[in-house]
PDB file of C-alpha atoms in Angstrom:
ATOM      1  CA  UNK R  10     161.443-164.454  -5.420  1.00 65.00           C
ATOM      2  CA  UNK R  11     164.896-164.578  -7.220  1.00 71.00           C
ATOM      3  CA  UNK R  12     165.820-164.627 -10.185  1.00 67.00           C
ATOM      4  CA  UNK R  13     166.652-167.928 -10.931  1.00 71.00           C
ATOM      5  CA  UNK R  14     163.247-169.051  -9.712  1.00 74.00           C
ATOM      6  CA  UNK R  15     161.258-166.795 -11.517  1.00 68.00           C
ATOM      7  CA  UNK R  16     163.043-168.240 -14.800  1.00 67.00           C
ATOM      8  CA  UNK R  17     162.472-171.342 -13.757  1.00 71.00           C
ATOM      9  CA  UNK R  18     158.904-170.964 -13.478  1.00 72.00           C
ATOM     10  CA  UNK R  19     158.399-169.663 -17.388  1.00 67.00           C
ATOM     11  CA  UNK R  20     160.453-172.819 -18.116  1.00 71.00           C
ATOM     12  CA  UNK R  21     157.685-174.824 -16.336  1.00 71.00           C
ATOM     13  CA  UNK R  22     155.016-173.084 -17.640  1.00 68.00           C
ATOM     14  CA  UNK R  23     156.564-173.450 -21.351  1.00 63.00           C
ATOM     15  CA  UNK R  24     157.127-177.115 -20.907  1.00 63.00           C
ATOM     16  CA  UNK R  25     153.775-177.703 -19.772  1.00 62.00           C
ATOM     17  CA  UNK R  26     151.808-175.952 -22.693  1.00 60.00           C
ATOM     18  CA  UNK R  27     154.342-178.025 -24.543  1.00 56.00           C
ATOM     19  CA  UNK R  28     152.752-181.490 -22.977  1.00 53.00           C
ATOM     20  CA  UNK R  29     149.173-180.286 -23.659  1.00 52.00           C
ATOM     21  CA  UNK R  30     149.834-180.260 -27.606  1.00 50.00           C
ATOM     22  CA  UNK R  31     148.559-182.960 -29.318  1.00 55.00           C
ATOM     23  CA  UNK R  32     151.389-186.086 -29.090  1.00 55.00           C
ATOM     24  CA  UNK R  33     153.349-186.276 -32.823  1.00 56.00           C
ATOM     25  CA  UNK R  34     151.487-183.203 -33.985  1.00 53.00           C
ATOM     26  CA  UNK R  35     153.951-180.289 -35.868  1.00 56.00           C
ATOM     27  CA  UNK R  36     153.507-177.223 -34.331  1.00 56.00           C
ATOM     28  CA  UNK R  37     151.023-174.608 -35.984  1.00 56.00           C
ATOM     29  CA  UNK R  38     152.381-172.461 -38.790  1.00 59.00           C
ATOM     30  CA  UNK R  39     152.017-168.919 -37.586  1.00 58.00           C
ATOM     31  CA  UNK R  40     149.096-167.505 -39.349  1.00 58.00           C
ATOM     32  CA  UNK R  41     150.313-164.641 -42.023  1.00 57.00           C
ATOM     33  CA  UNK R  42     148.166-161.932 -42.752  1.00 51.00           C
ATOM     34  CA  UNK R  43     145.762-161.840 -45.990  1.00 52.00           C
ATOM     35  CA  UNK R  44     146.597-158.698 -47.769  1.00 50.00           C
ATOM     36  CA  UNK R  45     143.535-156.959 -49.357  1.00 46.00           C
ATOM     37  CA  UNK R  46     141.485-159.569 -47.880  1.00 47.00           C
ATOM     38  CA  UNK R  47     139.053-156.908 -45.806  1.00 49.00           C
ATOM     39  CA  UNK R  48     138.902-154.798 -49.175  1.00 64.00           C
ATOM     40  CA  UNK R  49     135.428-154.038 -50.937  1.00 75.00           C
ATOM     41  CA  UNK R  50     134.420-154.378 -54.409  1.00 87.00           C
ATOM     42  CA  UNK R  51     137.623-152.785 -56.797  1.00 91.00           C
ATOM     43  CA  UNK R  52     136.968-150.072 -59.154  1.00 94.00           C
ATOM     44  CA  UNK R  53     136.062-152.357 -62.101  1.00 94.00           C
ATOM     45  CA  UNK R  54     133.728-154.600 -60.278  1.00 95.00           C
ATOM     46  CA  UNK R  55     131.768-150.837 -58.852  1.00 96.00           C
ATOM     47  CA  UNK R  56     131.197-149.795 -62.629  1.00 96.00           C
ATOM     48  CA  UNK R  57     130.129-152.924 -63.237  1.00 96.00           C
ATOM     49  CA  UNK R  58     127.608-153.296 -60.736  1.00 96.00           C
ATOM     50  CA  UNK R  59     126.596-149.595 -61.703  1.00 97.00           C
ATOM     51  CA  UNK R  60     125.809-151.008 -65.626  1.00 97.00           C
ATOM     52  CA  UNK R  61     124.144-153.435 -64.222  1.00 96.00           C
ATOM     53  CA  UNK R  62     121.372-151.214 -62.667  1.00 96.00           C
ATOM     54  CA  UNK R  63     122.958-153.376 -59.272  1.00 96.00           C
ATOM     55  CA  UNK R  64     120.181-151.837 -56.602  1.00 95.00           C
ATOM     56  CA  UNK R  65     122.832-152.373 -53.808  1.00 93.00           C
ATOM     57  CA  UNK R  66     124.456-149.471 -55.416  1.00 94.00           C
ATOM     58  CA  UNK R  67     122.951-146.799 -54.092  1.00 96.00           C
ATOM     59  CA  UNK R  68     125.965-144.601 -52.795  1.00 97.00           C
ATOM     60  CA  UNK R  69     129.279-145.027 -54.495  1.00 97.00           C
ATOM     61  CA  UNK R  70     132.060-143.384 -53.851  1.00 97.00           C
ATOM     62  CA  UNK R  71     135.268-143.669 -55.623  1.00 97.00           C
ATOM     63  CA  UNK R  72     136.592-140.530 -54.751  1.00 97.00           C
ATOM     64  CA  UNK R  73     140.860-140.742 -54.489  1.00 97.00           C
ATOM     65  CA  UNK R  74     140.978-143.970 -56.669  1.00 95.00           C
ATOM     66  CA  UNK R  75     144.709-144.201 -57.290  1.00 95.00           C
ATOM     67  CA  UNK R  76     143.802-146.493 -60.448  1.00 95.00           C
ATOM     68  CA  UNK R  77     141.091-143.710 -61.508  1.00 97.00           C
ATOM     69  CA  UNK R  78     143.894-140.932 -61.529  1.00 97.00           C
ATOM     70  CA  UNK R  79     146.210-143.364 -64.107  1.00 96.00           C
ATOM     71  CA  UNK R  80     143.388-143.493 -66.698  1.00 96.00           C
ATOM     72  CA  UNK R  81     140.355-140.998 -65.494  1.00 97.00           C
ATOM     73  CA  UNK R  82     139.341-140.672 -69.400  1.00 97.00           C
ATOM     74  CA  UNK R  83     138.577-144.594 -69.633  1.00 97.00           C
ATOM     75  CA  UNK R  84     136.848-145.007 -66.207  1.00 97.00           C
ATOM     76  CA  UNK R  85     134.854-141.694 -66.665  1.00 98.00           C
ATOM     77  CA  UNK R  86     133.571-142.916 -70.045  1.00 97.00           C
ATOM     78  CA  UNK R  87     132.785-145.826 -68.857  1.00 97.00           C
ATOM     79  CA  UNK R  88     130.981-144.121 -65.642  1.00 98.00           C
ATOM     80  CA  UNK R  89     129.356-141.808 -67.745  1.00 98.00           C
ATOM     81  CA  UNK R  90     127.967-145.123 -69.925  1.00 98.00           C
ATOM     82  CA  UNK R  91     126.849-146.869 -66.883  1.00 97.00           C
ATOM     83  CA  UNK R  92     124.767-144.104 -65.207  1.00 98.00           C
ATOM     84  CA  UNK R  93     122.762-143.064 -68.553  1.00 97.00           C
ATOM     85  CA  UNK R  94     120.328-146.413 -67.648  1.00 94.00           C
ATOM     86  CA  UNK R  95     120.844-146.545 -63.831  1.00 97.00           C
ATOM     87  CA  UNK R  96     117.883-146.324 -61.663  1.00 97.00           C
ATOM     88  CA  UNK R  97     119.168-146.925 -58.310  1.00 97.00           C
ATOM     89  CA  UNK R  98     122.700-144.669 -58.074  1.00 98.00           C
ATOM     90  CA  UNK R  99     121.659-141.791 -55.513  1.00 98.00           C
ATOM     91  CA  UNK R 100     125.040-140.363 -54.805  1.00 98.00           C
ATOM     92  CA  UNK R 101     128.082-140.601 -56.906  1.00 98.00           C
ATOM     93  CA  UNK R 102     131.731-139.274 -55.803  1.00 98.00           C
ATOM     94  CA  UNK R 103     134.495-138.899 -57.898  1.00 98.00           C
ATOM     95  CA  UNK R 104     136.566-136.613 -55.725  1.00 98.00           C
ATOM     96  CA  UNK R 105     140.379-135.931 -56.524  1.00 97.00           C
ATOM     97  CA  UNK R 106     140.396-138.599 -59.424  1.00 97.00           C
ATOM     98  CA  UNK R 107     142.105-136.211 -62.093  1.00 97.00           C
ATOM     99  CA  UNK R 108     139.405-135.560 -63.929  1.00 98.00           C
ATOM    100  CA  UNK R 109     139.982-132.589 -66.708  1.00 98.00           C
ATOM    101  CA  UNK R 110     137.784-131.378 -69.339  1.00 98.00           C
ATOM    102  CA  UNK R 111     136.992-133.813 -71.225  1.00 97.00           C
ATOM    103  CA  UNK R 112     136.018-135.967 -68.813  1.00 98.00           C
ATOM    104  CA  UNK R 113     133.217-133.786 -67.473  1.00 98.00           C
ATOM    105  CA  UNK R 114     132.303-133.468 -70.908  1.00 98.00           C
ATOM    106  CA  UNK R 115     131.932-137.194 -71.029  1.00 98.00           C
ATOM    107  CA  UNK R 116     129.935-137.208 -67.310  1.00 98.00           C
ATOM    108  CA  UNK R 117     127.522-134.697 -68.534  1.00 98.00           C
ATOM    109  CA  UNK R 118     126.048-137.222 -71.291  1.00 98.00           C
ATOM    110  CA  UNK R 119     125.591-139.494 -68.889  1.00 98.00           C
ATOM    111  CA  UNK R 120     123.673-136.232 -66.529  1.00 98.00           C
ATOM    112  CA  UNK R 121     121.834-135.748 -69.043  1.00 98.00           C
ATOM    113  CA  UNK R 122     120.198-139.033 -69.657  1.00 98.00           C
ATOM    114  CA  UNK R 123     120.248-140.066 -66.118  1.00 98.00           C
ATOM    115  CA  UNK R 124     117.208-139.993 -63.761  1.00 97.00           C
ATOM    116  CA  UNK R 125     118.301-141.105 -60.620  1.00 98.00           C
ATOM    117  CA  UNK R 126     121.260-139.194 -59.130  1.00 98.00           C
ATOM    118  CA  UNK R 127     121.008-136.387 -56.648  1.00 98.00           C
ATOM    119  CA  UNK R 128     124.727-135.675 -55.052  1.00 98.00           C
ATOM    120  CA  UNK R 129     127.281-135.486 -57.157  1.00 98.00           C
ATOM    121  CA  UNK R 130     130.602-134.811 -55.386  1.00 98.00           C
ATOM    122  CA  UNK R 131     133.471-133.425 -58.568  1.00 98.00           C
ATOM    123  CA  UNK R 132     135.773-131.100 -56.058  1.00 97.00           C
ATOM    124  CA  UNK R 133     139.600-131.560 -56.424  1.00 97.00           C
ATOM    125  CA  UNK R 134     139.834-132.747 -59.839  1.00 98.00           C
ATOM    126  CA  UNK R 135     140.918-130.141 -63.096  1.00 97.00           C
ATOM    127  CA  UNK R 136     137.604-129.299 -64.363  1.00 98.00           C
ATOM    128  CA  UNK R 137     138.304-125.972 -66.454  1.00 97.00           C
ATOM    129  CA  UNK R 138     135.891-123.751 -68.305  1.00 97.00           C
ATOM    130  CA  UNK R 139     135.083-126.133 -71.255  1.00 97.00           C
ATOM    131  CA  UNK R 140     134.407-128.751 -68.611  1.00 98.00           C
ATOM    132  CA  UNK R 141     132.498-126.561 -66.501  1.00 98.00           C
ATOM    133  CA  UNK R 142     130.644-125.795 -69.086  1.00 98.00           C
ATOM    134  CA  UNK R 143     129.899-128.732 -70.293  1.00 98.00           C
ATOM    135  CA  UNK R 144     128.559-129.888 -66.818  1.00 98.00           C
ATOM    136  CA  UNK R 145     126.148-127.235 -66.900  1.00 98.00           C
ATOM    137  CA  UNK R 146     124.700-128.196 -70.401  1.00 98.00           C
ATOM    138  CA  UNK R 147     123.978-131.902 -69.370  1.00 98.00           C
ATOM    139  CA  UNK R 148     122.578-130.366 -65.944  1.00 98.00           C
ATOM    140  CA  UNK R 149     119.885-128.321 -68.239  1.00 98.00           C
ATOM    141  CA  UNK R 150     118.388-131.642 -69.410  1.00 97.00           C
ATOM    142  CA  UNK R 151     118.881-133.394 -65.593  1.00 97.00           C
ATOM    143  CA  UNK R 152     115.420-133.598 -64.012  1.00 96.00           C
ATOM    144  CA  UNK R 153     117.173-135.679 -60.719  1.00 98.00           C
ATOM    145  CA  UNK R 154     120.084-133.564 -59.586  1.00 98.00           C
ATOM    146  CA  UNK R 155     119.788-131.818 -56.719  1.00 98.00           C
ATOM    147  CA  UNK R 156     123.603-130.983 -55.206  1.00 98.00           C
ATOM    148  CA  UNK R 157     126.522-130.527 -56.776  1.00 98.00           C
ATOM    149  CA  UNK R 158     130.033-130.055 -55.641  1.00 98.00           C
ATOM    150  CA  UNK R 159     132.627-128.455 -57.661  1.00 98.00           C
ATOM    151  CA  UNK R 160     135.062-127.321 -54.762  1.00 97.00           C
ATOM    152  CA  UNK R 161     138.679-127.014 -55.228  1.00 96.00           C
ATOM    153  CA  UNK R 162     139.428-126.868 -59.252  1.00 96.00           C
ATOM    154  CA  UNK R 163     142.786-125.107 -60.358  1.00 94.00           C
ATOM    155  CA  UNK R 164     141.492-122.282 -62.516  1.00 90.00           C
ATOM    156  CA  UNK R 165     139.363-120.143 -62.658  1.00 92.00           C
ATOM    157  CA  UNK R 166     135.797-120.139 -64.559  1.00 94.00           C
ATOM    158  CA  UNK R 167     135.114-117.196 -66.597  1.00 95.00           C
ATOM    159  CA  UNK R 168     132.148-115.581 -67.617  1.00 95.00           C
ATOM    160  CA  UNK R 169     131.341-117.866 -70.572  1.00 96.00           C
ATOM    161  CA  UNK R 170     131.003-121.219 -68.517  1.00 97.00           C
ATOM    162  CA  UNK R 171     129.167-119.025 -65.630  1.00 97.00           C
ATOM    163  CA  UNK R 172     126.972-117.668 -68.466  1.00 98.00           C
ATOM    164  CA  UNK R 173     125.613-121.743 -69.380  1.00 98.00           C
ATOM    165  CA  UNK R 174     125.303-122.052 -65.610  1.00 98.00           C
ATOM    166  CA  UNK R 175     123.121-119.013 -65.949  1.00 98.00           C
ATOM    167  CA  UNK R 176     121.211-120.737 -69.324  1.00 98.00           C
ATOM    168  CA  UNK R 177     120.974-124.181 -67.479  1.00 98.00           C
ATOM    169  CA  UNK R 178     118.703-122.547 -64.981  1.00 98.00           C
ATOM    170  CA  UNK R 179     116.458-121.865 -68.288  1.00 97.00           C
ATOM    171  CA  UNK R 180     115.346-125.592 -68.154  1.00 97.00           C
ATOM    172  CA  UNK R 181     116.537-126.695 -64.881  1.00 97.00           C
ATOM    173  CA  UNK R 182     114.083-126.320 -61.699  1.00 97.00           C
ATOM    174  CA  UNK R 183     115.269-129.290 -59.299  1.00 97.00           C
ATOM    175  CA  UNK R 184     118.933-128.376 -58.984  1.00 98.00           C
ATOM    176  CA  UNK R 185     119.017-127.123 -54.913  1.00 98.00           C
ATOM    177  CA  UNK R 186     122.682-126.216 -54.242  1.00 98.00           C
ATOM    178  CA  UNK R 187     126.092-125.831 -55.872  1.00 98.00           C
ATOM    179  CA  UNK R 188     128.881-125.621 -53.785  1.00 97.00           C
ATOM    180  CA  UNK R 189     132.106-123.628 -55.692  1.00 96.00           C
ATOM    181  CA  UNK R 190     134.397-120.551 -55.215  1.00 93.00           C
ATOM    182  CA  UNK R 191     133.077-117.796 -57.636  1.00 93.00           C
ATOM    183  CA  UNK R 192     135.339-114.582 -57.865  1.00 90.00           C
ATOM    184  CA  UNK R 193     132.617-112.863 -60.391  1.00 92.00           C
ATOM    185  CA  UNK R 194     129.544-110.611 -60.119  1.00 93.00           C
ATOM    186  CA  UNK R 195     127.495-113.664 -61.946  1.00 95.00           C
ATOM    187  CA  UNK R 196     127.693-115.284 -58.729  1.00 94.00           C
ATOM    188  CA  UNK R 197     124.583-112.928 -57.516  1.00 95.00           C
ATOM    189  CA  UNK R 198     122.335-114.030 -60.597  1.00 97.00           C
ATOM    190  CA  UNK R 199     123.539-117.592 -59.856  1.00 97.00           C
ATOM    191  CA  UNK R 200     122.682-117.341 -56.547  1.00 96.00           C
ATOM    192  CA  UNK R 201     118.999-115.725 -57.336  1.00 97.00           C
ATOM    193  CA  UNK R 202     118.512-118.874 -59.782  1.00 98.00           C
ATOM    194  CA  UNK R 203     119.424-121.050 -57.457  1.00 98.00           C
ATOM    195  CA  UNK R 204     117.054-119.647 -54.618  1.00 98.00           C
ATOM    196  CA  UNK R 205     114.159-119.788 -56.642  1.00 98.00           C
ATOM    197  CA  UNK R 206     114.759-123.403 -57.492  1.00 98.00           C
ATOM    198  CA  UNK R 207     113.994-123.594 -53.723  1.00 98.00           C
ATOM    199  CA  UNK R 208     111.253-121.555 -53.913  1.00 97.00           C
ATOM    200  CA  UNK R 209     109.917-123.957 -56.335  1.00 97.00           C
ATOM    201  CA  UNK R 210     110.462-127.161 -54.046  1.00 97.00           C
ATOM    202  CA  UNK R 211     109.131-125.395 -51.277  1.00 97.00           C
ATOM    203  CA  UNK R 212     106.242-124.676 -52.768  1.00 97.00           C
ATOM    204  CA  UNK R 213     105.912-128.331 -54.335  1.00 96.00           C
ATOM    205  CA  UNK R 214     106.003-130.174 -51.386  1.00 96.00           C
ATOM    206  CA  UNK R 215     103.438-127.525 -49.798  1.00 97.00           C
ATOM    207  CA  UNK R 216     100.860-128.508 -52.470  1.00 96.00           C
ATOM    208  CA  UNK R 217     101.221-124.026 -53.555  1.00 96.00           C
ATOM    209  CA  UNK R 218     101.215-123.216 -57.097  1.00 95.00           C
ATOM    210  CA  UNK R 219     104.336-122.428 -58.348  1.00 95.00           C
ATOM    211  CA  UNK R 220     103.616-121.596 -61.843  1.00 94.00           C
ATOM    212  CA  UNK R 221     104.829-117.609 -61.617  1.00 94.00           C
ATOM    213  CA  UNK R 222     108.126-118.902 -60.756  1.00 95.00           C
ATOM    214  CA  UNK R 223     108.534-121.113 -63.365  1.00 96.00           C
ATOM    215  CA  UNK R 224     111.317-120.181 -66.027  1.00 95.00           C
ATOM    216  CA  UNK R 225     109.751-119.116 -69.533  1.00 92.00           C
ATOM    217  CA  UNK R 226     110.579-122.347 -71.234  1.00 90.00           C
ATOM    218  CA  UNK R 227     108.459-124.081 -68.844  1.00 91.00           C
ATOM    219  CA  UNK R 228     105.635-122.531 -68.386  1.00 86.00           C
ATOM    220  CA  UNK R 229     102.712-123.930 -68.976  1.00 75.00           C
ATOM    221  CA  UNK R 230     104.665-127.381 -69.906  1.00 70.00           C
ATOM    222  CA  UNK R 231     104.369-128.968 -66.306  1.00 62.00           C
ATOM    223  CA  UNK R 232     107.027-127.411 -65.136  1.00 65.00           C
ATOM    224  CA  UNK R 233     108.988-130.499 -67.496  1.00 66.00           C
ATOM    225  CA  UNK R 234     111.764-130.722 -69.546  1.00 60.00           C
ATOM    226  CA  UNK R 235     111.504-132.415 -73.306  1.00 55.00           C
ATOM    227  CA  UNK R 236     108.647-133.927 -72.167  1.00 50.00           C
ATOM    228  CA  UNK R 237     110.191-135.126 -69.187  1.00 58.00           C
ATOM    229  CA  UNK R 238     108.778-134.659 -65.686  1.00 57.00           C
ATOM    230  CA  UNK R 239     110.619-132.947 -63.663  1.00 60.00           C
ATOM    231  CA  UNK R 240     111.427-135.055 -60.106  1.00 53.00           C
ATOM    232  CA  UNK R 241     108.442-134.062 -57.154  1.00 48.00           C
ATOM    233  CA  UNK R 242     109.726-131.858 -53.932  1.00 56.00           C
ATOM    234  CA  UNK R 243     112.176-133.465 -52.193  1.00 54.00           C
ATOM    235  CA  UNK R 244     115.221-133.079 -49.888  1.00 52.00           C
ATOM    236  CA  UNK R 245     118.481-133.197 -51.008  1.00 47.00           C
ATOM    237  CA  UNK R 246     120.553-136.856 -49.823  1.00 47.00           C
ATOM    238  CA  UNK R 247     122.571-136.405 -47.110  1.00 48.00           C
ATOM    239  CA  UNK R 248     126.367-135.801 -48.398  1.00 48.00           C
ATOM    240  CA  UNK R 249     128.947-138.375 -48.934  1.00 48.00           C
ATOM    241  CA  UNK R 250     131.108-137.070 -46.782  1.00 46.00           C
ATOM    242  CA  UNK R 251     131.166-134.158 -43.793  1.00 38.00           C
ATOM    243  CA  UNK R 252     133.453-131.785 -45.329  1.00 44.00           C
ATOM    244  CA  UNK R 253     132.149-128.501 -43.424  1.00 37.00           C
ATOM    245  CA  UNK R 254     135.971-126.828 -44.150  1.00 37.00           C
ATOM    246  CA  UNK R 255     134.923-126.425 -47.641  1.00 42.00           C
ATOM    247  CA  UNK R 256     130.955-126.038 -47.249  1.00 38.00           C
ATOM    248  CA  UNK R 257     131.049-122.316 -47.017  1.00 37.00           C
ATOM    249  CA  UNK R 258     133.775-120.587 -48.607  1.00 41.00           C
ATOM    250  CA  UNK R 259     133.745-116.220 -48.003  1.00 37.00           C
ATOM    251  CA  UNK R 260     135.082-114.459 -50.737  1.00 44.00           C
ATOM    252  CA  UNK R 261     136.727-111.536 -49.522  1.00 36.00           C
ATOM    253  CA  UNK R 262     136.686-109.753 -52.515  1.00 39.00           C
ATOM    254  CA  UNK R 263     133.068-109.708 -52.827  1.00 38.00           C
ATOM    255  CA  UNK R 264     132.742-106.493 -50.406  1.00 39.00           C
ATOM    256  CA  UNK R 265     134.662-104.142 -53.229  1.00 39.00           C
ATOM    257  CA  UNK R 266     132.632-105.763 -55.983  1.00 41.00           C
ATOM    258  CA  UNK R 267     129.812-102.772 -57.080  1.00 42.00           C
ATOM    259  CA  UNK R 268     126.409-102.544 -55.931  1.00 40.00           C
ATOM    260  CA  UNK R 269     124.172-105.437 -57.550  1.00 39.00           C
ATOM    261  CA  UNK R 270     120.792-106.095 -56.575  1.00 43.00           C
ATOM    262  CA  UNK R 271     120.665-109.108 -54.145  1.00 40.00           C
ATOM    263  CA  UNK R 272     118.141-112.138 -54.470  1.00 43.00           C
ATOM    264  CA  UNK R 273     115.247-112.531 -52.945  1.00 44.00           C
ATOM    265  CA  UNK R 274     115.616-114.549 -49.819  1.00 44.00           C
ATOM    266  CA  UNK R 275     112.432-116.835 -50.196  1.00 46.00           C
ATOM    267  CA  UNK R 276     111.928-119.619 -47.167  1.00 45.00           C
ATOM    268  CA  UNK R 277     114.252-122.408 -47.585  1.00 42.00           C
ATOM    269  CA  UNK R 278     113.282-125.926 -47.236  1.00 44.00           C
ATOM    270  CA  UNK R 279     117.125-126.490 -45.520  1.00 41.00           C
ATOM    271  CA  UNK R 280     118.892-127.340 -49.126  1.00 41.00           C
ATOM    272  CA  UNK R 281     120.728-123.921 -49.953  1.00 41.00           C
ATOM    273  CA  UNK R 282     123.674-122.745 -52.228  1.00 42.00           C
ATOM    274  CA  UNK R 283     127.098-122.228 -50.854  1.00 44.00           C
ATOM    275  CA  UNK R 284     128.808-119.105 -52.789  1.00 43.00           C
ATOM    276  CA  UNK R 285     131.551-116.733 -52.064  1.00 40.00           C
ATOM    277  CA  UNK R 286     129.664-113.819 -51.194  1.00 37.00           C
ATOM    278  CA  UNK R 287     127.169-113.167 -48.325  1.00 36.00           C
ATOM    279  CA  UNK R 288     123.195-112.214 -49.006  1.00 36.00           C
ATOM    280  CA  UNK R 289     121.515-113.156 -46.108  1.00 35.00           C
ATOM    281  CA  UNK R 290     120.334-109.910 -45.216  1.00 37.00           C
ATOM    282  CA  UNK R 291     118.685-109.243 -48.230  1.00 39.00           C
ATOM    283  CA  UNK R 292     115.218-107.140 -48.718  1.00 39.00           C
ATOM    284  CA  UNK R 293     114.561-107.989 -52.372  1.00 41.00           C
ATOM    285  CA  UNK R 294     111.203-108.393 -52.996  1.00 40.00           C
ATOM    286  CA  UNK R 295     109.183-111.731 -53.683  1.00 44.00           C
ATOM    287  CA  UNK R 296     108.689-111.270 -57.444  1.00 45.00           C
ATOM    288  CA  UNK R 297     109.559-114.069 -59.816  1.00 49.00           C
ATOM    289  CA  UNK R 298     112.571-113.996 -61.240  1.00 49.00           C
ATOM    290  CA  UNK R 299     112.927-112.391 -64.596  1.00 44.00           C
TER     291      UNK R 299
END
């Protein structure tokens, strides 16, 4: 076929779509997109519902919030408000939002009054040692918590903050698994706190006594905290997000650090704590901790 005939064929063709149009009718505006029109609920409208006790709002994430970053002081007090009453918020991210210290100080109010949220997802924000610590004194009066991620902050926490991680596990028995970079010999006592929090679920959901592992202050109390009961044996909520790059950091410089007793490797019930250094081939014995 030449040519000419083809083009004279799409001429046909155009002329008769142009016949089958409705006779007088305008042609059709061309349809413009909707901008933001396949968005979800903005920032505001998620705090809101979060106030509300909303029971749709069961995993929010709000990590990488360019609005967040501009004012993460306002939205984190008003987070921080919202969860203290919530009884329906299971997993809460606030990943990368620019959140410093005194926003974490702000959060952990609203830890320590909440009951329902067990992932908490803080990595790539500016959480220092006042923060951190901070964090770790609202955890001590949490009775829901059971992960944590603090991944990914610019400095690094020194033994004060580590030492109210260490005092948090004085009142806190649900908290599973912290994932962090630790360049300090607490990490080992962190890590044998945090395995005999697992212990302690284990043992929970196996209907064993668990009483000898109890910490001092709660012996004898139920195991609770204030007078609050502490959450029954469960497994920790699947994560926000897969982020298995950052899951289990190896701290090279934890093979010149001196000889420190490892932790007792008790049976895990799958929830475990990600740290820098490596003790899975410890022998320590099954004694409570001290």
């Amino acid at each position: 076929m030449s040519l000419a005939a083809r083009l004279k064929m799409f001429e046909q063709a155009a002329t008769d779509n142009g016949a089958s149009a409705r006779p007088g009718s305008a042609a059709a505006p061309a349809k413009r997109p909707t901008w933001g029109a396949s968005r979800g609920p903005s920032l505001a409208e998620q705090i809101k519902k979060i106030a509300e006790n909303d029971s749709s709002c069961s995993n929010v994430d709000l990590s990488n919030q360019a609005a967040y970053q501009c004012r993460p002081d306002d939205y984190t007090g008003q987070i921080a408000n919202a969860i203290k009453g919530n009884k329906f918020l299971k997993q809460l991210s606030l990943e990368g939002n620019g959140l410093g210290d005194r926003e974490a100080a702000a959060l952990a109010e609203g830890l320590a009054a909440n009951t329902s949220i067990t992932v908490l997802d803080l990595k790539k924000n500016r959480i220092g040692n006042d923060g951190g610590s901070a964090l770790a004194k609202g955890i001590a009066k949490n009775s829901s918590l059971v992960e944590i991620n603090l991944m990914n902050q610019p400095s690094r926490w020194g033994d004060q903050c580590l030492d109210d991680f260490l005092a948090m596990f004085d009142t806190n028995i649900t908290l599973l698994k912290i994932t962090w970079r630790l360049e300090s010999r607490k990490s080992f006592a962190l890590n044998k706190m945090i395995t005999r929090n697992n212990e302690i679920d284990r043992r929970k959901k196996n209907g064993m006594d668990y009483n000898d592992f109890l910490p001092t202050a709660l012996k004898g109390n139920g195991g609770s905290v204030e007078g609050k009961e502490n959450i029954p044996a469960h497994k920790p909520a699947a994560p926000l997000r897969s982020d298995t790059s950052e899951s289990t950091p190896v701290d090279s410089s934890a093979q010149a650090a001196p000889a420190v007793e490892a932790p007792q490797q008790l049976p895990s019930n799958g929830a475990s704590s990600t740290y820098q250094q490596s003790v899975s081939n410890s022998n320590a014995s099954n004694a409570p901790p001290a």
